[in-house]
């Protein structure tokens, strides 16, 4: 994208935590959409380096799960079921098939989750500082500890325990 035409650069620099969060929630979806614009279903579902299951379509589906988890479950306290990973842990990646209907559904779902995150952050003046950060960290920690796999997190190093 020509820097003069980059839609991510049309806003002034954010001031404050909420403005920074909202700017991030505006810019990262634009980045993903710019990277995927004009790709067909086969290109979206193409695995990056076989045998890896990673693809751009898988990333869109995975980010839908991430947005849903952070904003609907952790911050809004909703009982929001997983979208793609209920029956298979890596369903977001493994279910990314080169089918135009699957691609369209993934974009619709991701747009809905991004819109929810942006609206929730705006309406609730989400601030990941002080007690807000502590509550968010506690929620994430609880989810990690409740999961079937435990991880020991060391700066720069991730080890299964």
C-alpha angles and dihedrals in degrees: 000000000000107000090233089058098041108124090201091067100053097091128076118253110280121250119208134010099284093047090049092050093047090048090052091048088053098044104044095056089049090052093053092046092049091051092049100039114126094010117134125222093269092052092046092051097042111122113240097224117353131261084035114098092213117123136149090255090051088050092053090050092045092050089052088058091046095050090046092049098046100040107027100035106025103033105023094035093227123156092235114167121221116270104214107001104063096104100023126032092222096037091125090062101030094048093055098112127169094255119127091219091054090048092049092048092049092052092046091050094045092048090051092050093046090049090050091050093049093046093045092049091048097045096043098038089232111210121181094203135095112351091356091060092045092051092047093047091048091051093050092045091050091050091050093048092045092052122094092246121062121205131197106214116208120172106272093359131080118194130176111235 
